[in-house]
JSON list of C-alpha atoms in Angstrom, two decimals:
[
{"chain": "U", "resi": 1, "resn": "MET", "atom": "CA", "xyz": [24.37, 33.54, -12.78]},
{"chain": "U", "resi": 2, "resn": "GLU", "atom": "CA", "xyz": [22.84, 31.01, -14.91]},
{"chain": "U", "resi": 3, "resn": "GLY", "atom": "CA", "xyz": [24.23, 28.01, -13.03]},
{"chain": "U", "resi": 4, "resn": "ARG", "atom": "CA", "xyz": [23.33, 29.38, -9.76]},
{"chain": "U", "resi": 5, "resn": "LEU", "atom": "CA", "xyz": [19.72, 29.38, -10.41]},
{"chain": "U", "resi": 6, "resn": "GLY", "atom": "CA", "xyz": [19.65, 26.33, -12.83]},
{"chain": "U", "resi": 7, "resn": "PRO", "atom": "CA", "xyz": [18.79, 23.73, -10.68]},
{"chain": "U", "resi": 8, "resn": "ALA", "atom": "CA", "xyz": [17.06, 25.84, -8.14]},
{"chain": "U", "resi": 9, "resn": "ALA", "atom": "CA", "xyz": [14.59, 26.88, -10.80]},
{"chain": "U", "resi": 10, "resn": "ASP", "atom": "CA", "xyz": [14.15, 23.38, -12.08]},
{"chain": "U", "resi": 11, "resn": "THR", "atom": "CA", "xyz": [13.27, 22.24, -8.45]},
{"chain": "U", "resi": 12, "resn": "VAL", "atom": "CA", "xyz": [10.65, 25.17, -8.57]},
{"chain": "U", "resi": 13, "resn": "VAL", "atom": "CA", "xyz": [9.27, 24.33, -12.00]},
{"chain": "U", "resi": 14, "resn": "GLY", "atom": "CA", "xyz": [8.99, 20.39, -11.37]},
{"chain": "U", "resi": 15, "resn": "ALA", "atom": "CA", "xyz": [7.43, 20.91, -8.60]},
{"chain": "U", "resi": 16, "resn": "LEU", "atom": "CA", "xyz": [4.99, 23.24, -9.74]},
{"chain": "U", "resi": 17, "resn": "VAL", "atom": "CA", "xyz": [4.01, 20.75, -12.51]},
{"chain": "U", "resi": 18, "resn": "GLY", "atom": "CA", "xyz": [3.62, 18.27, -10.09]},
{"chain": "U", "resi": 19, "resn": "MET", "atom": "CA", "xyz": [1.09, 19.99, -8.13]},
{"chain": "U", "resi": 20, "resn": "ALA", "atom": "CA", "xyz": [-0.50, 20.74, -11.46]},
{"chain": "U", "resi": 21, "resn": "VAL", "atom": "CA", "xyz": [-0.56, 17.00, -12.70]},
{"chain": "U", "resi": 22, "resn": "PHE", "atom": "CA", "xyz": [-1.71, 16.11, -8.86]},
{"chain": "U", "resi": 23, "resn": "LEU", "atom": "CA", "xyz": [-4.76, 19.06, -9.56]},
{"chain": "U", "resi": 24, "resn": "VAL", "atom": "CA", "xyz": [-6.07, 17.95, -12.69]},
{"chain": "U", "resi": 25, "resn": "LEU", "atom": "CA", "xyz": [-5.63, 14.32, -12.07]},
{"chain": "U", "resi": 26, "resn": "PRO", "atom": "CA", "xyz": [-5.77, 13.55, -8.95]},
{"chain": "U", "resi": 27, "resn": "THR", "atom": "CA", "xyz": [-4.93, 9.88, -7.62]},
{"chain": "U", "resi": 28, "resn": "TYR", "atom": "CA", "xyz": [-8.14, 8.53, -5.45]},
{"chain": "U", "resi": 29, "resn": "HIS", "atom": "CA", "xyz": [-7.57, 5.30, -3.83]},
{"chain": "U", "resi": 30, "resn": "HIS", "atom": "CA", "xyz": [-10.97, 3.63, -3.36]},
{"chain": "U", "resi": 31, "resn": "ASN", "atom": "CA", "xyz": [-10.59, 2.48, -6.95]},
{"chain": "U", "resi": 32, "resn": "ARG", "atom": "CA", "xyz": [-7.28, 0.19, -5.78]},
{"chain": "U", "resi": 33, "resn": "LEU", "atom": "CA", "xyz": [-8.90, -1.30, -2.46]},
{"chain": "U", "resi": 34, "resn": "PRO", "atom": "CA", "xyz": [-10.03, -4.21, -4.05]},
{"chain": "U", "resi": 35, "resn": "GLU", "atom": "CA", "xyz": [-7.36, -4.84, -6.02]},
{"chain": "U", "resi": 36, "resn": "LEU", "atom": "CA", "xyz": [-5.20, -4.37, -2.86]},
{"chain": "U", "resi": 37, "resn": "LEU", "atom": "CA", "xyz": [-7.45, -6.50, -0.77]},
{"chain": "U", "resi": 38, "resn": "ALA", "atom": "CA", "xyz": [-6.71, -9.12, -2.91]},
{"chain": "U", "resi": 39, "resn": "ARG", "atom": "CA", "xyz": [-3.14, -9.21, -3.17]},
{"chain": "U", "resi": 40, "resn": "TRP", "atom": "CA", "xyz": [-2.54, -8.79, 0.43]},
{"chain": "U", "resi": 41, "resn": "VAL", "atom": "CA", "xyz": [-5.23, -11.97, 0.84]},
{"chain": "U", "resi": 42, "resn": "GLU", "atom": "CA", "xyz": [-2.90, -13.75, -1.76]},
{"chain": "U", "resi": 43, "resn": "ALA", "atom": "CA", "xyz": [0.06, -13.02, -0.28]},
{"chain": "U", "resi": 44, "resn": "GLN", "atom": "CA", "xyz": [-0.78, -14.00, 3.40]},
{"chain": "U", "resi": 45, "resn": "ARG", "atom": "CA", "xyz": [-2.18, -16.90, 1.30]},
{"chain": "U", "resi": 46, "resn": "ASP", "atom": "CA", "xyz": [1.12, -17.94, 0.11]},
{"chain": "U", "resi": 47, "resn": "LEU", "atom": "CA", "xyz": [2.69, -16.86, 3.07]},
{"chain": "U", "resi": 48, "resn": "PHE", "atom": "CA", "xyz": [0.35, -19.39, 5.35]},
{"chain": "U", "resi": 49, "resn": "GLY", "atom": "CA", "xyz": [1.01, -22.08, 2.70]},
{"chain": "U", "resi": 50, "resn": "ALA", "atom": "CA", "xyz": [4.91, -22.09, 3.33]},
{"chain": "U", "resi": 51, "resn": "LEU", "atom": "CA", "xyz": [4.41, -21.79, 7.12]},
{"chain": "U", "resi": 52, "resn": "LEU", "atom": "CA", "xyz": [2.10, -25.07, 6.64]},
{"chain": "U", "resi": 53, "resn": "ASP", "atom": "CA", "xyz": [4.56, -26.87, 4.54]},
{"chain": "U", "resi": 54, "resn": "GLY", "atom": "CA", "xyz": [7.73, -26.35, 7.18]},
{"chain": "U", "resi": 55, "resn": "TYR", "atom": "CA", "xyz": [5.85, -27.27, 10.22]},
{"chain": "U", "resi": 56, "resn": "ALA", "atom": "CA", "xyz": [4.83, -30.28, 8.32]},
{"chain": "U", "resi": 57, "resn": "ARG", "atom": "CA", "xyz": [7.69, -31.40, 6.83]},
{"chain": "U", "resi": 58, "resn": "ILE", "atom": "CA", "xyz": [11.28, -29.88, 8.54]},
{"chain": "U", "resi": 59, "resn": "GLY", "atom": "CA", "xyz": [13.20, -28.74, 5.95]},
{"chain": "U", "resi": 60, "resn": "ALA", "atom": "CA", "xyz": [11.09, -28.00, 3.08]},
{"chain": "U", "resi": 61, "resn": "VAL", "atom": "CA", "xyz": [11.27, -24.71, 3.05]},
{"chain": "U", "resi": 62, "resn": "ASP", "atom": "CA", "xyz": [14.01, -22.64, 2.37]},
{"chain": "U", "resi": 63, "resn": "PRO", "atom": "CA", "xyz": [14.46, -20.11, 4.28]},
{"chain": "U", "resi": 64, "resn": "ALA", "atom": "CA", "xyz": [15.07, -17.18, 1.95]},
{"chain": "U", "resi": 65, "resn": "GLY", "atom": "CA", "xyz": [11.72, -17.78, 0.07]},
{"chain": "U", "resi": 66, "resn": "LEU", "atom": "CA", "xyz": [9.79, -17.93, 3.28]},
{"chain": "U", "resi": 67, "resn": "GLY", "atom": "CA", "xyz": [11.77, -14.74, 3.80]},
{"chain": "U", "resi": 68, "resn": "ALA", "atom": "CA", "xyz": [11.01, -12.94, 0.53]},
{"chain": "U", "resi": 69, "resn": "LEU", "atom": "CA", "xyz": [6.93, -14.03, 0.83]},
{"chain": "U", "resi": 70, "resn": "ARG", "atom": "CA", "xyz": [7.19, -12.49, 4.25]},
{"chain": "U", "resi": 71, "resn": "HIS", "atom": "CA", "xyz": [8.29, -9.81, 3.15]},
{"chain": "U", "resi": 72, "resn": "ARG", "atom": "CA", "xyz": [5.99, -9.18, 0.25]},
{"chain": "U", "resi": 73, "resn": "ALA", "atom": "CA", "xyz": [2.92, -9.79, 3.14]},
{"chain": "U", "resi": 74, "resn": "ARG", "atom": "CA", "xyz": [4.00, -7.12, 4.97]},
{"chain": "U", "resi": 75, "resn": "ARG", "atom": "CA", "xyz": [4.79, -4.96, 1.93]},
{"chain": "U", "resi": 76, "resn": "THR", "atom": "CA", "xyz": [1.43, -5.72, 0.86]},
{"chain": "U", "resi": 77, "resn": "ARG", "atom": "CA", "xyz": [-0.41, -5.23, 4.30]},
{"chain": "U", "resi": 78, "resn": "GLU", "atom": "CA", "xyz": [1.53, -1.59, 4.55]},
{"chain": "U", "resi": 79, "resn": "ARG", "atom": "CA", "xyz": [-0.24, -0.64, 0.83]},
{"chain": "U", "resi": 80, "resn": "LEU", "atom": "CA", "xyz": [-3.41, -1.77, 2.13]},
{"chain": "U", "resi": 81, "resn": "GLU", "atom": "CA", "xyz": [-3.29, 0.39, 5.54]},
{"chain": "U", "resi": 82, "resn": "ALA", "atom": "CA", "xyz": [-1.95, 3.86, 3.39]},
{"chain": "U", "resi": 83, "resn": "ALA", "atom": "CA", "xyz": [-4.90, 3.12, 1.06]},
{"chain": "U", "resi": 84, "resn": "ILE", "atom": "CA", "xyz": [-7.58, 2.82, 3.43]},
{"chain": "U", "resi": 85, "resn": "GLY", "atom": "CA", "xyz": [-5.74, 5.56, 5.85]},
{"chain": "U", "resi": 86, "resn": "SER", "atom": "CA", "xyz": [-6.16, 7.60, 2.86]},
{"chain": "U", "resi": 87, "resn": "LEU", "atom": "CA", "xyz": [-10.09, 7.43, 2.53]},
{"chain": "U", "resi": 88, "resn": "ALA", "atom": "CA", "xyz": [-10.47, 9.90, 4.98]},
{"chain": "U", "resi": 89, "resn": "HIS", "atom": "CA", "xyz": [-8.70, 12.63, 3.06]},
{"chain": "U", "resi": 90, "resn": "GLU", "atom": "CA", "xyz": [-10.60, 12.17, -0.21]},
{"chain": "U", "resi": 91, "resn": "PRO", "atom": "CA", "xyz": [-13.58, 13.88, -1.33]},
{"chain": "U", "resi": 92, "resn": "HIS", "atom": "CA", "xyz": [-17.02, 12.56, -0.02]},
{"chain": "U", "resi": 93, "resn": "GLY", "atom": "CA", "xyz": [-18.46, 12.26, -4.48]},
{"chain": "U", "resi": 94, "resn": "HIS", "atom": "CA", "xyz": [-15.38, 10.24, -4.83]},
{"chain": "U", "resi": 95, "resn": "ARG", "atom": "CA", "xyz": [-15.20, 7.60, -1.55]},
{"chain": "U", "resi": 96, "resn": "ALA", "atom": "CA", "xyz": [-15.56, 4.06, -1.44]},
{"chain": "U", "resi": 97, "resn": "ARG", "atom": "CA", "xyz": [-18.79, 2.85, -0.19]},
{"chain": "U", "resi": 98, "resn": "TRP", "atom": "CA", "xyz": [-16.69, 2.06, 3.24]},
{"chain": "U", "resi": 99, "resn": "THR", "atom": "CA", "xyz": [-15.48, 4.58, 5.70]},
{"chain": "U", "resi": 100, "resn": "ALA", "atom": "CA", "xyz": [-12.28, 4.67, 6.99]},
{"chain": "U", "resi": 101, "resn": "ALA", "atom": "CA", "xyz": [-14.38, 3.24, 10.42]},
{"chain": "U", "resi": 102, "resn": "GLU", "atom": "CA", "xyz": [-16.41, 0.65, 8.85]},
{"chain": "U", "resi": 103, "resn": "LEU", "atom": "CA", "xyz": [-12.90, -0.91, 7.66]},
{"chain": "U", "resi": 104, "resn": "GLY", "atom": "CA", "xyz": [-11.90, -1.36, 11.28]},
{"chain": "U", "resi": 105, "resn": "PRO", "atom": "CA", "xyz": [-9.38, 0.48, 13.81]},
{"chain": "U", "resi": 106, "resn": "SER", "atom": "CA", "xyz": [-6.27, 2.28, 12.37]},
{"chain": "U", "resi": 107, "resn": "ARG", "atom": "CA", "xyz": [-3.26, 0.11, 14.26]},
{"chain": "U", "resi": 108, "resn": "PRO", "atom": "CA", "xyz": [-0.23, 2.20, 14.64]},
{"chain": "U", "resi": 109, "resn": "PRO", "atom": "CA", "xyz": [2.57, 0.70, 12.35]},
{"chain": "U", "resi": 110, "resn": "SER", "atom": "CA", "xyz": [4.28, -2.45, 13.42]},
{"chain": "U", "resi": 111, "resn": "SER", "atom": "CA", "xyz": [8.17, -2.42, 14.12]},
{"chain": "U", "resi": 112, "resn": "ARG", "atom": "CA", "xyz": [8.63, -5.51, 12.49]}
]
């Protein structure tokens, strides 16, 4: 009997603990927006610099390094977009000074 209920009971207890922690200590994204925006700008700066260097000096940029920069830029953009998208779901008292509408129109995720 214990073998059959063990994993299911662990899953239910784990889910309840997770929900309790979220309700007691919710994660609001408005606090993270400045940091996420700064990381996105840095990633775009690094990628733009590498692209310009690659166009100015053929063969100067490592393709693997360029791929890593593109991946970093894409991930930081996705994190920033997710945080902006979740602002509408935060309580009014915890929102940032900008609304999602003021930050710009929501775009569907790109397939790149």
